[in-house]
Amino acid sequence: MFLREQPGLELAGGAGTGSFGRALVPVASLSRLDRLRAALARIDWVPDLGAEIGSRTWWRGLATCATLCAAAILTAPGVRPVQGYVAPPLTGAAWEEARPLSIAPLGLGGGTGRRMAASDFVRPLAETPERPVIELTATLGDGDRLGAVLQRAGVGRADAARAAALVAQAASLSDIPSGTVLDLTLGRRTDRREARPLERLAFRARFDLNLAVNRTGDALTLERSPIAIDHTPLRITGRVGSSLYRSARAVGVPARLVESYIKALSSRVSIGRDVRADDRFDIIAEQARAATGEVQIGKLQFAGLDQGTKKIELVRWGDSGQWWDAKGQSEQRGAMGMPVAGHVTSTYGKRVHPLLGFMRMHKGMDIGAPYGAPIRAAVDGVVAQAGRAGGYGNFVKLNHAGGVATGYGHMSRIAVRAGQRVSRGQVIGYVGSTGLSTGPHLHWEVWKNGVSVNPRTISMSSVAMLSGRALREFKAKVATLLATAPAR
């Protein structure tokens, strides 16, 4: 605030001149010139010309603007313009050469868009010259033959056949994957009616091999370029967390390997009930890493689960890909699966026979299915009988471990022979209606120690152990897999 302590004197602040503030000069003591300056300072000489149009303030601002503009015009120094360079006009041959390239009206001498007429030095060509060399690519399609692909690309039949024969010496032509890109170089030909000669063919025949066919003189030669491959397995470990599948995918395990891992593990534990969040999974798979940077992930080789007090370690072994624990023991459990896709039309027990018309024991299960549907072995076993068997029609009997046997009747066609070993899920025949049958279906019968039992109640459990040389080789594989460092 302002305190006025004596006439003509103003003090800023509230503590007096001795404590705070600055004493102002008394107004009465100002001279006439100072008062004029103060009055002029209070005048707005540059008001907004867009407001209060027509007022005294507006006219004063307009006068100020006009005065400033006039002063700027009167005091502007004289500046002479800088003369630009003017090119001399084109004449003669230079003008004739430049005119077709100029952009100007035709009336002013321009020749825009016109072509210069041929002079005496121009001689017409009898035919357009060919490129001396053509470089192109071709892709090997699904079911394509290498020679046919080369011919479609413009290679002559003889060169294509010779190149295919050379490639076959280093790699099987049927093993070259579809989608392989072939880099081709075709040379000069002496006659347009002939195919261009093959100068070079280069492609990747296998993951570990590059091949090139080159022309040396009049002959084609093969050049092999092996690619170094590192076969160190891929090992990935991690915590199960809220979801085994999502946790494994999150650390980089391919979806195909996660599915194989869960399938292998489910044969020993219940994934939903026995696997906890703090458990740790251990996945090891085949891996091939090429020196050129490409990586191929193969089959799952090791499925491990660390539950603290209990460890599950399963290893793939053998041609069938069966899973064995780290001690060399294999165990299969569970009920037999349905041998054919269909619906149950008659269960195990007494019934009225549909053809004979009287009550009798039905010692199996009838499964209705389309004619010709595949019938699969319920579990691993050996074919004990395959052929006609009275009312069963075309019939197959399999012997399994533990004194269990299964029979499959009314087949339209049998796909196995007596003495043959079959695995679970293998096709052994096809649905039909042979023997005493009212329509296409499968009669499935199960015996336990020679006594007929209900297929729904039977369960299978088999244990196998490795020994001798097979066990030593198995132990060596387990040690190699477990010695692999986890990926980071």
mmCIF file of N, CA, C and O in Angstrom, residues 303-375:
data_model
loop_
_atom_site.group_PDB
_atom_site.id
_atom_site.type_symbol
_atom_site.label_atom_id
_atom_site.label_comp_id
_atom_site.label_asym_id
_atom_site.label_seq_id
_atom_site.Cartn_x
_atom_site.Cartn_y
_atom_site.Cartn_z
ATOM 1 N N ALA A 303 12.442 -84.118 -21.808
ATOM 2 C CA ALA A 303 11.356 -83.420 -21.126
ATOM 3 C C ALA A 303 11.552 -83.598 -19.636
ATOM 4 O O ALA A 303 11.411 -84.708 -19.113
ATOM 5 N N GLY A 304 11.915 -82.518 -18.955
ATOM 6 C CA GLY A 304 12.188 -82.594 -17.524
ATOM 7 C C GLY A 304 11.287 -81.660 -16.733
ATOM 8 O O GLY A 304 10.869 -80.612 -17.221
ATOM 9 N N LEU A 305 10.991 -82.053 -15.500
ATOM 10 C CA LEU A 305 10.192 -81.236 -14.587
ATOM 11 C C LEU A 305 10.759 -81.408 -13.184
ATOM 12 O O LEU A 305 10.792 -82.521 -12.653
ATOM 13 N N ASP A 306 11.238 -80.303 -12.598
ATOM 14 C CA ASP A 306 11.823 -80.320 -11.249
ATOM 15 C C ASP A 306 10.765 -79.815 -10.273
ATOM 16 O O ASP A 306 10.385 -78.641 -10.296
ATOM 17 N N GLN A 307 10.281 -80.711 -9.410
ATOM 18 C CA GLN A 307 9.274 -80.359 -8.421
ATOM 19 C C GLN A 307 9.845 -80.296 -7.010
ATOM 20 O O GLN A 307 9.118 -80.446 -6.027
ATOM 21 N N GLY A 308 11.149 -80.057 -6.924
ATOM 22 C CA GLY A 308 11.795 -79.962 -5.618
ATOM 23 C C GLY A 308 12.166 -81.325 -5.087
ATOM 24 O O GLY A 308 13.304 -81.780 -5.253
ATOM 25 N N THR A 309 11.237 -81.996 -4.459
ATOM 26 C CA THR A 309 11.502 -83.326 -3.890
ATOM 27 C C THR A 309 11.412 -84.421 -4.937
ATOM 28 O O THR A 309 11.810 -85.554 -4.682
ATOM 29 N N LYS A 310 10.904 -84.111 -6.111
ATOM 30 C CA LYS A 310 10.714 -85.115 -7.154
ATOM 31 C C LYS A 310 11.131 -84.540 -8.498
ATOM 32 O O LYS A 310 10.833 -83.380 -8.810
ATOM 33 N N LYS A 311 11.834 -85.341 -9.274
ATOM 34 C CA LYS A 311 12.261 -84.934 -10.603
ATOM 35 C C LYS A 311 11.750 -85.931 -11.637
ATOM 36 O O LYS A 311 11.846 -87.145 -11.433
ATOM 37 N N ILE A 312 11.209 -85.412 -12.707
ATOM 38 C CA ILE A 312 10.788 -86.241 -13.832
ATOM 39 C C ILE A 312 11.708 -85.930 -15.000
ATOM 40 O O ILE A 312 11.839 -84.771 -15.418
ATOM 41 N N GLU A 313 12.364 -86.955 -15.520
ATOM 42 C CA GLU A 313 13.299 -86.801 -16.636
ATOM 43 C C GLU A 313 12.965 -87.850 -17.684
ATOM 44 O O GLU A 313 13.163 -89.047 -17.454
ATOM 45 N N LEU A 314 12.446 -87.417 -18.811
ATOM 46 C CA LEU A 314 12.070 -88.312 -19.899
ATOM 47 C C LEU A 314 12.945 -88.027 -21.108
ATOM 48 O O LEU A 314 13.180 -86.862 -21.456
ATOM 49 N N VAL A 315 13.414 -89.109 -21.760
ATOM 50 C CA VAL A 315 14.321 -89.000 -22.899
ATOM 51 C C VAL A 315 13.736 -89.777 -24.070
ATOM 52 O O VAL A 315 13.285 -90.928 -23.898
ATOM 53 N N ARG A 316 13.736 -89.165 -25.255
ATOM 54 C CA ARG A 316 13.285 -89.867 -26.452
ATOM 55 C C ARG A 316 14.370 -90.841 -26.896
ATOM 56 O O ARG A 316 15.538 -90.469 -27.021
ATOM 57 N N TRP A 317 13.944 -92.089 -27.190
ATOM 58 C CA TRP A 317 14.926 -93.116 -27.560
ATOM 59 C C TRP A 317 14.291 -94.095 -28.534
ATOM 60 O O TRP A 317 13.117 -94.464 -28.392
ATOM 61 N N GLY A 318 15.075 -94.510 -29.520
ATOM 62 C CA GLY A 318 14.619 -95.509 -30.474
ATOM 63 C C GLY A 318 13.976 -94.894 -31.698
ATOM 64 O O GLY A 318 13.649 -93.705 -31.754
ATOM 65 N N ASP A 319 13.785 -95.743 -32.710
ATOM 66 C CA ASP A 319 13.203 -95.282 -33.964
ATOM 67 C C ASP A 319 11.741 -94.869 -33.808
ATOM 68 O O ASP A 319 11.242 -94.017 -34.533
ATOM 69 N N SER A 320 11.042 -95.496 -32.864
ATOM 70 C CA SER A 320 9.624 -95.181 -32.674
ATOM 71 C C SER A 320 9.411 -93.899 -31.892
ATOM 72 O O SER A 320 8.277 -93.430 -31.769
ATOM 73 N N GLY A 321 10.477 -93.329 -31.333
ATOM 74 C CA GLY A 321 10.338 -92.095 -30.563
ATOM 75 C C GLY A 321 9.690 -92.297 -29.217
ATOM 76 O O GLY A 321 9.031 -91.389 -28.691
ATOM 77 N N GLN A 322 9.871 -93.489 -28.620
ATOM 78 C CA GLN A 322 9.270 -93.787 -27.329
ATOM 79 C C GLN A 322 10.012 -93.033 -26.233
ATOM 80 O O GLN A 322 11.217 -92.798 -26.306
ATOM 81 N N TRP A 323 9.276 -92.641 -25.160
ATOM 82 C CA TRP A 323 9.875 -91.903 -24.055
ATOM 83 C C TRP A 323 10.290 -92.859 -22.943
ATOM 84 O O TRP A 323 9.514 -93.729 -22.533
ATOM 85 N N TRP A 324 11.540 -92.677 -22.463
ATOM 86 C CA TRP A 324 12.102 -93.478 -21.388
ATOM 87 C C TRP A 324 12.574 -92.532 -20.296
ATOM 88 O O TRP A 324 12.974 -91.399 -20.578
ATOM 89 N N ASP A 325 12.530 -92.998 -19.040
ATOM 90 C CA ASP A 325 13.074 -92.154 -17.983
ATOM 91 C C ASP A 325 14.597 -92.257 -17.978
ATOM 92 O O ASP A 325 15.190 -93.053 -18.719
ATOM 93 N N ALA A 326 15.248 -91.427 -17.172
ATOM 94 C CA ALA A 326 16.712 -91.343 -17.199
ATOM 95 C C ALA A 326 17.389 -92.635 -16.771
ATOM 96 O O ALA A 326 18.587 -92.826 -17.021
ATOM 97 N N LYS A 327 16.654 -93.564 -16.166
ATOM 98 C CA LYS A 327 17.223 -94.845 -15.754
ATOM 99 C C LYS A 327 17.098 -95.908 -16.839
ATOM 100 O O LYS A 327 17.518 -97.043 -16.627
ATOM 101 N N GLY A 328 16.487 -95.577 -17.967
ATOM 102 C CA GLY A 328 16.328 -96.546 -19.046
ATOM 103 C C GLY A 328 15.088 -97.382 -18.908
ATOM 104 O O GLY A 328 15.061 -98.524 -19.374
ATOM 105 N N GLN A 329 14.052 -96.860 -18.287
ATOM 106 C CA GLN A 329 12.815 -97.607 -18.078
ATOM 107 C C GLN A 329 11.673 -96.875 -18.774
ATOM 108 O O GLN A 329 11.573 -95.652 -18.709
ATOM 109 N N SER A 330 10.800 -97.633 -19.430
ATOM 110 C CA SER A 330 9.647 -97.070 -20.124
ATOM 111 C C SER A 330 8.383 -97.697 -19.564
ATOM 112 O O SER A 330 8.294 -98.922 -19.409
ATOM 113 N N GLU A 331 7.423 -96.833 -19.265
ATOM 114 C CA GLU A 331 6.167 -97.312 -18.696
ATOM 115 C C GLU A 331 5.007 -96.659 -19.427
ATOM 116 O O GLU A 331 5.012 -95.446 -19.662
ATOM 117 N N GLN A 332 4.027 -97.479 -19.811
ATOM 118 C CA GLN A 332 2.827 -96.988 -20.460
ATOM 119 C C GLN A 332 1.615 -97.397 -19.632
ATOM 120 O O GLN A 332 1.463 -98.558 -19.273
ATOM 121 N N ARG A 333 0.769 -96.409 -19.356
ATOM 122 C CA ARG A 333 -0.415 -96.666 -18.559
ATOM 123 C C ARG A 333 -1.629 -96.101 -19.276
ATOM 124 O O ARG A 333 -1.522 -95.321 -20.199
ATOM 125 N N GLY A 334 -2.816 -96.504 -18.767
ATOM 126 C CA GLY A 334 -4.053 -95.901 -19.240
ATOM 127 C C GLY A 334 -4.973 -96.905 -19.894
ATOM 128 O O GLY A 334 -4.595 -98.007 -20.261
ATOM 129 N N ALA A 335 -6.242 -96.486 -20.030
ATOM 130 C CA ALA A 335 -7.239 -97.325 -20.679
ATOM 131 C C ALA A 335 -7.021 -97.347 -22.178
ATOM 132 O O ALA A 335 -6.401 -96.448 -22.750
ATOM 133 N N MET A 336 -7.532 -98.380 -22.789
ATOM 134 C CA MET A 336 -7.415 -98.491 -24.230
ATOM 135 C C MET A 336 -8.316 -97.469 -24.909
ATOM 136 O O MET A 336 -9.453 -97.228 -24.463
ATOM 137 N N GLY A 337 -7.832 -96.878 -25.975
ATOM 138 C CA GLY A 337 -8.635 -95.907 -26.700
ATOM 139 C C GLY A 337 -9.584 -96.599 -27.665
ATOM 140 O O GLY A 337 -9.470 -97.790 -27.960
ATOM 141 N N MET A 338 -10.544 -95.819 -28.171
ATOM 142 C CA MET A 338 -11.506 -96.350 -29.131
ATOM 143 C C MET A 338 -10.782 -96.670 -30.433
ATOM 144 O O MET A 338 -10.034 -95.845 -30.960
ATOM 145 N N PRO A 339 -11.004 -97.865 -30.978
ATOM 146 C CA PRO A 339 -10.270 -98.261 -32.190
ATOM 147 C C PRO A 339 -10.789 -97.621 -33.475
ATOM 148 O O PRO A 339 -10.124 -97.702 -34.504
ATOM 149 N N VAL A 340 -11.979 -97.018 -33.439
ATOM 150 C CA VAL A 340 -12.531 -96.412 -34.641
ATOM 151 C C VAL A 340 -13.362 -95.206 -34.219
ATOM 152 O O VAL A 340 -13.941 -95.169 -33.121
ATOM 153 N N ALA A 341 -13.429 -94.210 -35.084
ATOM 154 C CA ALA A 341 -14.224 -93.017 -34.804
ATOM 155 C C ALA A 341 -15.685 -93.316 -35.144
ATOM 156 O O ALA A 341 -16.016 -93.538 -36.310
ATOM 157 N N GLY A 342 -16.560 -93.352 -34.131
ATOM 158 C CA GLY A 342 -17.970 -93.648 -34.355
ATOM 159 C C GLY A 342 -18.744 -93.561 -33.067
ATOM 160 O O GLY A 342 -18.287 -92.981 -32.068
ATOM 161 N N HIS A 343 -19.923 -94.156 -33.033
ATOM 162 C CA HIS A 343 -20.784 -94.138 -31.864
ATOM 163 C C HIS A 343 -21.127 -95.570 -31.460
ATOM 164 O O HIS A 343 -21.265 -96.455 -32.315
ATOM 165 N N VAL A 344 -21.252 -95.806 -30.161
ATOM 166 C CA VAL A 344 -21.538 -97.154 -29.635
ATOM 167 C C VAL A 344 -23.001 -97.491 -29.909
ATOM 168 O O VAL A 344 -23.913 -96.761 -29.499
ATOM 169 N N THR A 345 -23.219 -98.586 -30.616
ATOM 170 C CA THR A 345 -24.587 -99.034 -30.931
ATOM 171 C C THR A 345 -25.031 -100.185 -30.047
ATOM 172 O O THR A 345 -26.235 -100.424 -29.914
ATOM 173 N N SER A 346 -24.083 -100.897 -29.450
ATOM 174 C CA SER A 346 -24.450 -102.005 -28.559
ATOM 175 C C SER A 346 -23.313 -102.222 -27.578
ATOM 176 O O SER A 346 -22.138 -102.318 -27.980
ATOM 177 N N THR A 347 -23.625 -102.291 -26.275
ATOM 178 C CA THR A 347 -22.596 -102.417 -25.252
ATOM 179 C C THR A 347 -22.377 -103.876 -24.870
ATOM 180 O O THR A 347 -23.053 -104.791 -25.357
ATOM 181 N N TYR A 348 -21.447 -104.087 -23.942
ATOM 182 C CA TYR A 348 -21.116 -105.413 -23.439
ATOM 183 C C TYR A 348 -22.240 -105.894 -22.520
ATOM 184 O O TYR A 348 -22.735 -105.150 -21.665
ATOM 185 N N GLY A 349 -22.712 -107.166 -22.700
ATOM 186 C CA GLY A 349 -23.751 -107.742 -21.834
ATOM 187 C C GLY A 349 -24.784 -108.507 -22.632
ATOM 188 O O GLY A 349 -24.671 -108.671 -23.853
ATOM 189 N N LYS A 350 -25.828 -109.002 -21.928
ATOM 190 C CA LYS A 350 -26.870 -109.797 -22.583
ATOM 191 C C LYS A 350 -27.764 -108.894 -23.422
ATOM 192 O O LYS A 350 -28.081 -107.773 -23.042
ATOM 193 N N ARG A 351 -28.208 -109.415 -24.553
ATOM 194 C CA ARG A 351 -29.092 -108.686 -25.445
ATOM 195 C C ARG A 351 -29.790 -109.682 -26.362
ATOM 196 O O ARG A 351 -29.384 -110.840 -26.478
ATOM 197 N N VAL A 352 -30.800 -109.189 -27.065
ATOM 198 C CA VAL A 352 -31.454 -109.985 -28.092
ATOM 199 C C VAL A 352 -30.675 -109.813 -29.386
ATOM 200 O O VAL A 352 -30.495 -108.692 -29.879
ATOM 201 N N HIS A 353 -30.209 -110.920 -29.940
ATOM 202 C CA HIS A 353 -29.404 -110.851 -31.151
ATOM 203 C C HIS A 353 -30.255 -110.299 -32.298
ATOM 204 O O HIS A 353 -31.374 -110.777 -32.540
ATOM 205 N N PRO A 354 -29.786 -109.304 -33.029
ATOM 206 C CA PRO A 354 -30.603 -108.692 -34.079
ATOM 207 C C PRO A 354 -30.920 -109.622 -35.235
ATOM 208 O O PRO A 354 -31.917 -109.412 -35.933
ATOM 209 N N LEU A 355 -30.134 -110.661 -35.469
ATOM 210 C CA LEU A 355 -30.382 -111.592 -36.579
ATOM 211 C C LEU A 355 -30.952 -112.916 -36.089
ATOM 212 O O LEU A 355 -31.895 -113.472 -36.687
ATOM 213 N N LEU A 356 -30.418 -113.457 -34.973
ATOM 214 C CA LEU A 356 -30.872 -114.755 -34.473
ATOM 215 C C LEU A 356 -32.191 -114.634 -33.718
ATOM 216 O O LEU A 356 -32.948 -115.603 -33.623
ATOM 217 N N GLY A 357 -32.469 -113.479 -33.139
ATOM 218 C CA GLY A 357 -33.756 -113.235 -32.518
ATOM 219 C C GLY A 357 -33.922 -113.786 -31.129
ATOM 220 O O GLY A 357 -35.048 -113.818 -30.613
ATOM 221 N N PHE A 358 -32.915 -114.266 -30.444
ATOM 222 C CA PHE A 358 -33.059 -114.746 -29.074
ATOM 223 C C PHE A 358 -31.986 -114.091 -28.207
ATOM 224 O O PHE A 358 -31.002 -113.537 -28.697
ATOM 225 N N MET A 359 -32.234 -114.183 -26.875
ATOM 226 C CA MET A 359 -31.328 -113.564 -25.912
ATOM 227 C C MET A 359 -30.024 -114.343 -25.842
ATOM 228 O O MET A 359 -30.024 -115.561 -25.716
ATOM 229 N N ARG A 360 -28.920 -113.613 -25.914
ATOM 230 C CA ARG A 360 -27.608 -114.233 -25.785
ATOM 231 C C ARG A 360 -26.604 -113.181 -25.306
ATOM 232 O O ARG A 360 -26.844 -111.972 -25.393
ATOM 233 N N MET A 361 -25.476 -113.662 -24.808
ATOM 234 C CA MET A 361 -24.438 -112.779 -24.280
ATOM 235 C C MET A 361 -23.704 -112.094 -25.425
ATOM 236 O O MET A 361 -23.212 -112.736 -26.349
ATOM 237 N N HIS A 362 -23.628 -110.765 -25.337
ATOM 238 C CA HIS A 362 -22.837 -109.995 -26.312
ATOM 239 C C HIS A 362 -21.504 -109.700 -25.663
ATOM 240 O O HIS A 362 -21.400 -108.879 -24.739
ATOM 241 N N LYS A 363 -20.462 -110.392 -26.117
ATOM 242 C CA LYS A 363 -19.175 -110.364 -25.441
ATOM 243 C C LYS A 363 -18.265 -109.223 -25.888
ATOM 244 O O LYS A 363 -17.064 -109.253 -25.592
ATOM 245 N N GLY A 364 -18.804 -108.265 -26.582
ATOM 246 C CA GLY A 364 -17.972 -107.144 -27.028
ATOM 247 C C GLY A 364 -18.758 -105.856 -27.070
ATOM 248 O O GLY A 364 -19.806 -105.703 -26.431
ATOM 249 N N MET A 365 -18.268 -104.925 -27.859
ATOM 250 C CA MET A 365 -18.897 -103.624 -28.027
ATOM 251 C C MET A 365 -19.003 -103.346 -29.520
ATOM 252 O O MET A 365 -18.033 -103.523 -30.258
ATOM 253 N N ASP A 366 -20.200 -102.950 -29.964
ATOM 254 C CA ASP A 366 -20.397 -102.602 -31.372
ATOM 255 C C ASP A 366 -20.293 -101.092 -31.537
ATOM 256 O O ASP A 366 -20.943 -100.329 -30.796
ATOM 257 N N ILE A 367 -19.477 -100.674 -32.497
ATOM 258 C CA ILE A 367 -19.258 -99.243 -32.758
ATOM 259 C C ILE A 367 -19.676 -98.961 -34.196
ATOM 260 O O ILE A 367 -19.063 -99.466 -35.150
ATOM 261 N N GLY A 368 -20.729 -98.176 -34.380
ATOM 262 C CA GLY A 368 -21.171 -97.811 -35.719
ATOM 263 C C GLY A 368 -20.250 -96.776 -36.343
ATOM 264 O O GLY A 368 -19.881 -95.787 -35.702
ATOM 265 N N ALA A 369 -19.879 -97.010 -37.599
ATOM 266 C CA ALA A 369 -18.960 -96.096 -38.297
ATOM 267 C C ALA A 369 -19.206 -96.227 -39.794
ATOM 268 O O ALA A 369 -19.760 -97.229 -40.264
ATOM 269 N N PRO A 370 -18.813 -95.237 -40.589
ATOM 270 C CA PRO A 370 -19.011 -95.298 -42.038
ATOM 271 C C PRO A 370 -18.241 -96.466 -42.650
ATOM 272 O O PRO A 370 -17.168 -96.857 -42.161
ATOM 273 N N TYR A 371 -18.773 -96.981 -43.725
ATOM 274 C CA TYR A 371 -18.106 -98.085 -44.442
ATOM 275 C C TYR A 371 -16.737 -97.610 -44.933
ATOM 276 O O TYR A 371 -16.604 -96.558 -45.561
ATOM 277 N N GLY A 372 -15.701 -98.405 -44.639
ATOM 278 C CA GLY A 372 -14.343 -98.082 -45.068
ATOM 279 C C GLY A 372 -13.564 -97.225 -44.099
ATOM 280 O O GLY A 372 -12.396 -96.893 -44.370
ATOM 281 N N ALA A 373 -14.165 -96.843 -42.947
ATOM 282 C CA ALA A 373 -13.431 -96.044 -41.966
ATOM 283 C C ALA A 373 -12.269 -96.861 -41.398
ATOM 284 O O ALA A 373 -12.395 -98.066 -41.177
ATOM 285 N N PRO A 374 -11.099 -96.236 -41.154
ATOM 286 C CA PRO A 374 -9.936 -96.993 -40.661
ATOM 287 C C PRO A 374 -10.136 -97.485 -39.234
ATOM 288 O O PRO A 374 -10.681 -96.777 -38.388
ATOM 289 N N ILE A 375 -9.688 -98.717 -38.974
ATOM 290 C CA ILE A 375 -9.715 -99.317 -37.643
ATOM 291 C C ILE A 375 -8.275 -99.380 -37.148
ATOM 292 O O ILE A 375 -7.390 -99.871 -37.848
#
